[in-house]
Every structure is written in structure tokens, then in C-alpha cells.
PDB file of C-alpha atoms in Angstrom:
ATOM      1  CA  MET A   1      -5.567 -17.844 -22.769  1.00 43.00           C
ATOM      2  CA  THR A   2      -4.581 -15.067 -19.793  1.00 43.00           C
ATOM      3  CA  ASN A   3      -1.697 -12.899 -20.150  1.00 43.00           C
ATOM      4  CA  ASP A   4       0.905 -12.932 -17.258  1.00 44.00           C
ATOM      5  CA  THR A   5       2.482 -10.060 -18.618  1.00 39.00           C
ATOM      6  CA  PRO A   6       2.628  -7.201 -15.709  1.00 40.00           C
ATOM      7  CA  GLU A   7       0.871  -4.200 -16.437  1.00 41.00           C
ATOM      8  CA  PRO A   8       2.965  -1.316 -17.292  1.00 42.00           C
ATOM      9  CA  HIS A   9       3.622   1.749 -14.849  1.00 44.00           C
ATOM     10  CA  PRO A  10       1.883   4.791 -15.840  1.00 47.00           C
ATOM     11  CA  THR A  11       5.176   6.565 -15.907  1.00 46.00           C
ATOM     12  CA  GLU A  12       8.062   4.125 -16.210  1.00 42.00           C
ATOM     13  CA  GLU A  13       9.142   2.753 -19.926  1.00 44.00           C
ATOM     14  CA  ASN A  14      11.825   0.593 -18.272  1.00 41.00           C
ATOM     15  CA  ILE A  15      10.173  -2.300 -15.930  1.00 37.00           C
ATOM     16  CA  GLU A  16      13.504  -4.051 -15.192  1.00 39.00           C
ATOM     17  CA  ASP A  17      14.501  -0.896 -12.771  1.00 38.00           C
ATOM     18  CA  THR A  18      14.910  -2.000  -9.278  1.00 34.00           C
ATOM     19  CA  TYR A  19      12.848   0.773  -8.136  1.00 37.00           C
ATOM     20  CA  TYR A  20       9.694  -0.337 -10.332  1.00 40.00           C
ATOM     21  CA  GLY A  21       6.595   1.148  -9.423  1.00 66.00           C
ATOM     22  CA  MET A  22       8.704   3.436  -6.664  1.00 70.00           C
ATOM     23  CA  HIS A  23       9.182   6.400  -8.400  1.00 67.00           C
ATOM     24  CA  GLY A  24       8.020   8.209 -11.927  1.00 75.00           C
ATOM     25  CA  HIS A  25       9.615  10.969 -13.896  1.00 74.00           C
ATOM     26  CA  TYR A  26       8.467  13.728 -11.501  1.00 82.00           C
ATOM     27  CA  TRP A  27       7.389  11.519  -8.454  1.00 84.00           C
ATOM     28  CA  LYS A  28       8.580   9.214  -5.557  1.00 86.00           C
ATOM     29  CA  SER A  29       6.701   7.360  -3.242  1.00 86.00           C
ATOM     30  CA  ASN A  30       7.861   7.954   0.313  1.00 86.00           C
ATOM     31  CA  ARG A  31       6.679   4.686   1.815  1.00 85.00           C
ATOM     32  CA  ASP A  32       7.856   1.291   1.431  1.00 85.00           C
ATOM     33  CA  VAL A  33       5.168   0.571  -0.991  1.00 84.00           C
ATOM     34  CA  PRO A  34       3.787   2.218  -4.467  1.00 84.00           C
ATOM     35  CA  PRO A  35       0.927   5.024  -4.402  1.00 85.00           C
ATOM     36  CA  THR A  36      -2.177   3.294  -5.663  1.00 86.00           C
ATOM     37  CA  LYS A  37      -4.559   6.483  -5.928  1.00 88.00           C
ATOM     38  CA  TRP A  38      -3.770   8.352  -9.018  1.00 87.00           C
ATOM     39  CA  ILE A  39      -5.239  11.029 -11.041  1.00 85.00           C
ATOM     40  CA  GLN A  40      -6.958   9.811 -14.042  1.00 82.00           C
ATOM     41  CA  GLU A  41      -5.287  11.813 -16.605  1.00 81.00           C
ATOM     42  CA  ASN A  42      -1.962  12.220 -18.069  1.00 85.00           C
ATOM     43  CA  LYS A  43      -0.747  15.480 -17.810  1.00 87.00           C
ATOM     44  CA  LYS A  44       2.390  17.699 -18.824  1.00 86.00           C
ATOM     45  CA  LEU A  45       2.949  20.590 -17.210  1.00 86.00           C
ATOM     46  CA  CYS A  46       5.155  22.698 -19.829  1.00 86.00           C
ATOM     47  CA  ALA A  47       5.834  22.831 -23.503  1.00 84.00           C
ATOM     48  CA  CYS A  48       9.079  21.578 -23.198  1.00 85.00           C
ATOM     49  CA  ASP A  49      10.183  18.746 -25.353  1.00 86.00           C
ATOM     50  CA  ASN A  50      12.368  16.828 -23.194  1.00 84.00           C
ATOM     51  CA  HIS A  51       9.532  16.467 -20.807  1.00 83.00           C
ATOM     52  CA  GLN A  52       6.684  13.833 -21.364  1.00 82.00           C
ATOM     53  CA  ALA A  53       3.354  13.633 -19.750  1.00 84.00           C
ATOM     54  CA  SER A  54       2.926  11.811 -16.790  1.00 82.00           C
ATOM     55  CA  GLN A  55       0.167  10.198 -14.549  1.00 84.00           C
ATOM     56  CA  TRP A  56       0.478  11.979 -11.359  1.00 88.00           C
ATOM     57  CA  PRO A  57      -0.102  10.037  -7.694  1.00 89.00           C
ATOM     58  CA  MET A  58      -2.416  11.439  -5.218  1.00 89.00           C
ATOM     59  CA  GLU A  59      -1.401   9.507  -2.152  1.00 89.00           C
ATOM     60  CA  HIS A  60       1.650   8.837  -0.205  1.00 89.00           C
ATOM     61  CA  ALA A  61       4.271  10.458  -2.684  1.00 89.00           C
ATOM     62  CA  THR A  62       6.900  13.360  -3.131  1.00 90.00           C
ATOM     63  CA  ILE A  63       6.291  15.381  -6.096  1.00 89.00           C
ATOM     64  CA  THR A  64       8.614  17.508  -7.934  1.00 87.00           C
ATOM     65  CA  ILE A  65       7.773  20.175 -10.355  1.00 86.00           C
ATOM     66  CA  PRO A  66       9.488  21.463 -13.287  1.00 85.00           C
ATOM     67  CA  PRO A  67      10.952  24.816 -12.638  1.00 85.00           C
ATOM     68  CA  CYS A  68       9.758  25.100 -16.681  1.00 86.00           C
ATOM     69  CA  ALA A  69       6.191  24.066 -14.937  1.00 86.00           C
ATOM     70  CA  TYR A  70       2.763  26.512 -15.609  1.00 88.00           C
ATOM     71  CA  LYS A  71      -0.105  23.641 -15.311  1.00 89.00           C
ATOM     72  CA  CYS A  72      -1.409  21.915 -12.297  1.00 90.00           C
ATOM     73  CA  PRO A  73      -1.108  18.285 -12.408  1.00 89.00           C
ATOM     74  CA  TYR A  74      -4.531  17.968 -10.592  1.00 90.00           C
ATOM     75  CA  CYS A  75      -6.866  20.394 -11.824  1.00 89.00           C
ATOM     76  CA  PRO A  76      -7.125  22.496 -14.736  1.00 88.00           C
ATOM     77  CA  LYS A  77      -6.578  26.270 -12.763  1.00 82.00           C
ATOM     78  CA  PHE A  78      -3.655  26.943 -14.528  1.00 81.00           C
ATOM     79  CA  ASP A  79      -4.166  25.257 -17.621  1.00 80.00           C
ATOM     80  CA  ASN A  80      -5.844  28.002 -19.688  1.00 71.00           C
ATOM     81  CA  LEU A  81      -3.494  31.458 -18.687  1.00 68.00           C
ATOM     82  CA  ASP A  82      -2.522  33.331 -21.718  1.00 76.00           C
ATOM     83  CA  THR A  83       1.470  32.369 -20.983  1.00 73.00           C
ATOM     84  CA  THR A  84       3.649  29.751 -21.166  1.00 73.00           C
ATOM     85  CA  ASP A  85       5.735  31.550 -18.860  1.00 77.00           C
ATOM     86  CA  PRO A  86       6.573  29.238 -15.770  1.00 79.00           C
ATOM     87  CA  GLN A  87       4.679  29.558 -12.993  1.00 82.00           C
ATOM     88  CA  VAL A  88       6.308  26.946 -10.566  1.00 85.00           C
ATOM     89  CA  VAL A  89       6.161  29.680  -7.644  1.00 87.00           C
ATOM     90  CA  LYS A  90       2.442  29.764  -7.601  1.00 88.00           C
ATOM     91  CA  LEU A  91       1.893  26.189  -8.870  1.00 89.00           C
ATOM     92  CA  ARG A  92       3.533  25.123  -5.593  1.00 90.00           C
ATOM     93  CA  ALA A  93       1.778  27.338  -3.504  1.00 90.00           C
ATOM     94  CA  HIS A  94      -1.664  26.514  -4.996  1.00 91.00           C
ATOM     95  CA  ILE A  95      -1.235  22.438  -5.022  1.00 90.00           C
ATOM     96  CA  LYS A  96       0.158  23.165  -1.267  1.00 91.00           C
ATOM     97  CA  ARG A  97      -2.789  24.985  -0.341  1.00 91.00           C
ATOM     98  CA  ASP A  98      -5.808  24.066  -2.639  1.00 91.00           C
ATOM     99  CA  HIS A  99      -4.987  20.315  -2.992  1.00 91.00           C
ATOM    100  CA  MET A 100      -3.063  19.166   0.349  1.00 88.00           C
ATOM    101  CA  LYS A 101      -4.336  21.494   2.792  1.00 89.00           C
ATOM    102  CA  ARG A 102      -8.004  21.917   1.679  1.00 89.00           C
ATOM    103  CA  LYS A 103      -8.427  18.218   0.636  1.00 88.00           C
ATOM    104  CA  PRO A 104      -5.968  16.318   2.947  1.00 83.00           C
ATOM    105  CA  HIS A 105      -8.162  13.367   2.471  1.00 86.00           C
ATOM    106  CA  GLU A 106      -7.783  13.000  -1.382  1.00 87.00           C
ATOM    107  CA  PHE A 107      -4.099  13.828  -1.106  1.00 88.00           C
ATOM    108  CA  LEU A 108      -3.091  12.030   1.927  1.00 89.00           C
ATOM    109  CA  GLY A 109       0.546  11.588   2.046  1.00 87.00           C
ATOM    110  CA  LEU A 110       1.734  13.986  -0.644  1.00 87.00           C
ATOM    111  CA  THR A 111       4.360  16.262  -0.526  1.00 87.00           C
ATOM    112  CA  VAL A 112       5.818  19.217  -2.889  1.00 89.00           C
ATOM    113  CA  THR A 113       9.853  19.386  -2.896  1.00 86.00           C
ATOM    114  CA  PRO A 114      10.653  23.047  -2.097  1.00 81.00           C
ATOM    115  CA  GLY A 115      11.614  25.327  -4.874  1.00 69.00           C
ATOM    116  CA  ARG A 116      14.894  26.215  -3.347  1.00 64.00           C
ATOM    117  CA  VAL A 117      16.546  25.110  -0.591  1.00 58.00           C
ATOM    118  CA  THR A 118      18.522  27.969   1.432  1.00 61.00           C
ATOM    119  CA  LYS A 119      21.925  27.477   3.009  1.00 66.00           C
ATOM    120  CA  PRO A 120      21.961  28.623   7.081  1.00 69.00           C
ATOM    121  CA  ARG A 121      23.811  31.616   7.164  1.00 73.00           C
ATOM    122  CA  ALA A 122      27.215  32.022   8.869  1.00 74.00           C
ATOM    123  CA  PRO A 123      27.256  33.478  11.792  1.00 76.00           C
ATOM    124  CA  LYS A 124      28.805  37.245  12.241  1.00 73.00           C
ATOM    125  CA  PRO A 125      31.950  37.537  13.653  1.00 69.00           C
TER     126      PRO A 125
END
């Protein structure tokens, strides 16, 4: 007997969502098809009760790092810190520099949302 029920997506719980497979809790596909390459372990980036462990895409997605994060989703570099203080600025820089820039073939099309968006300054009168 075969099971025709689709496999649940790693970070989706409501499979009736119209965007099923195109986004997760902390990422969104940046093309018309969902990512196909994933980091193997589900990882939680912070100690918050309302943030859950997720599986992280390694390609063609825009990831959003929560402001309370102090762990890298792709490596253990930040996992053994003596502090649980948010490291989000360092974490974004680390992902961009050590993963996306140094290993572009492994993280093809991956982007990270900016931490803050600055507004243009009004011209001086």
C-alpha cells in the first residue's frame, strides 16, 4: 500500500496554506519554486519560547534572522558562546562573509534581510 500523503515541509505546519513550500518561519523563497538544498539539522537560533527550531534553506531564499538570535543556522560558530545575549548584527555579518561570500557555490542565491532600513535624509533647506 502506498501513501499518497505529501511529506510535510520542514518548517510548515499548515499544508493548506497557498504558499506551502515557498516560505517557512524565518525564510522565503526568492524564486517561483521552493529551495531544494537544506541544512540537515533543525536549529533554533535563540532561547525564546515563541521561536521554534527550523530547517534552513541553503539556496534561493531570503532568510530573516530574529533580533534575539545568538546561534548561526549553518554552523556551530556561535553555538558555544558563554552568553545568550543577542548577536544578530555579528550573526548577519558572519553569514554574509563566511557562508555566502566564501562558499557561494554552496549558498547559491541566498540572501539575508537587513537588520535595519535607513530612511533617506531630508535635504537641508
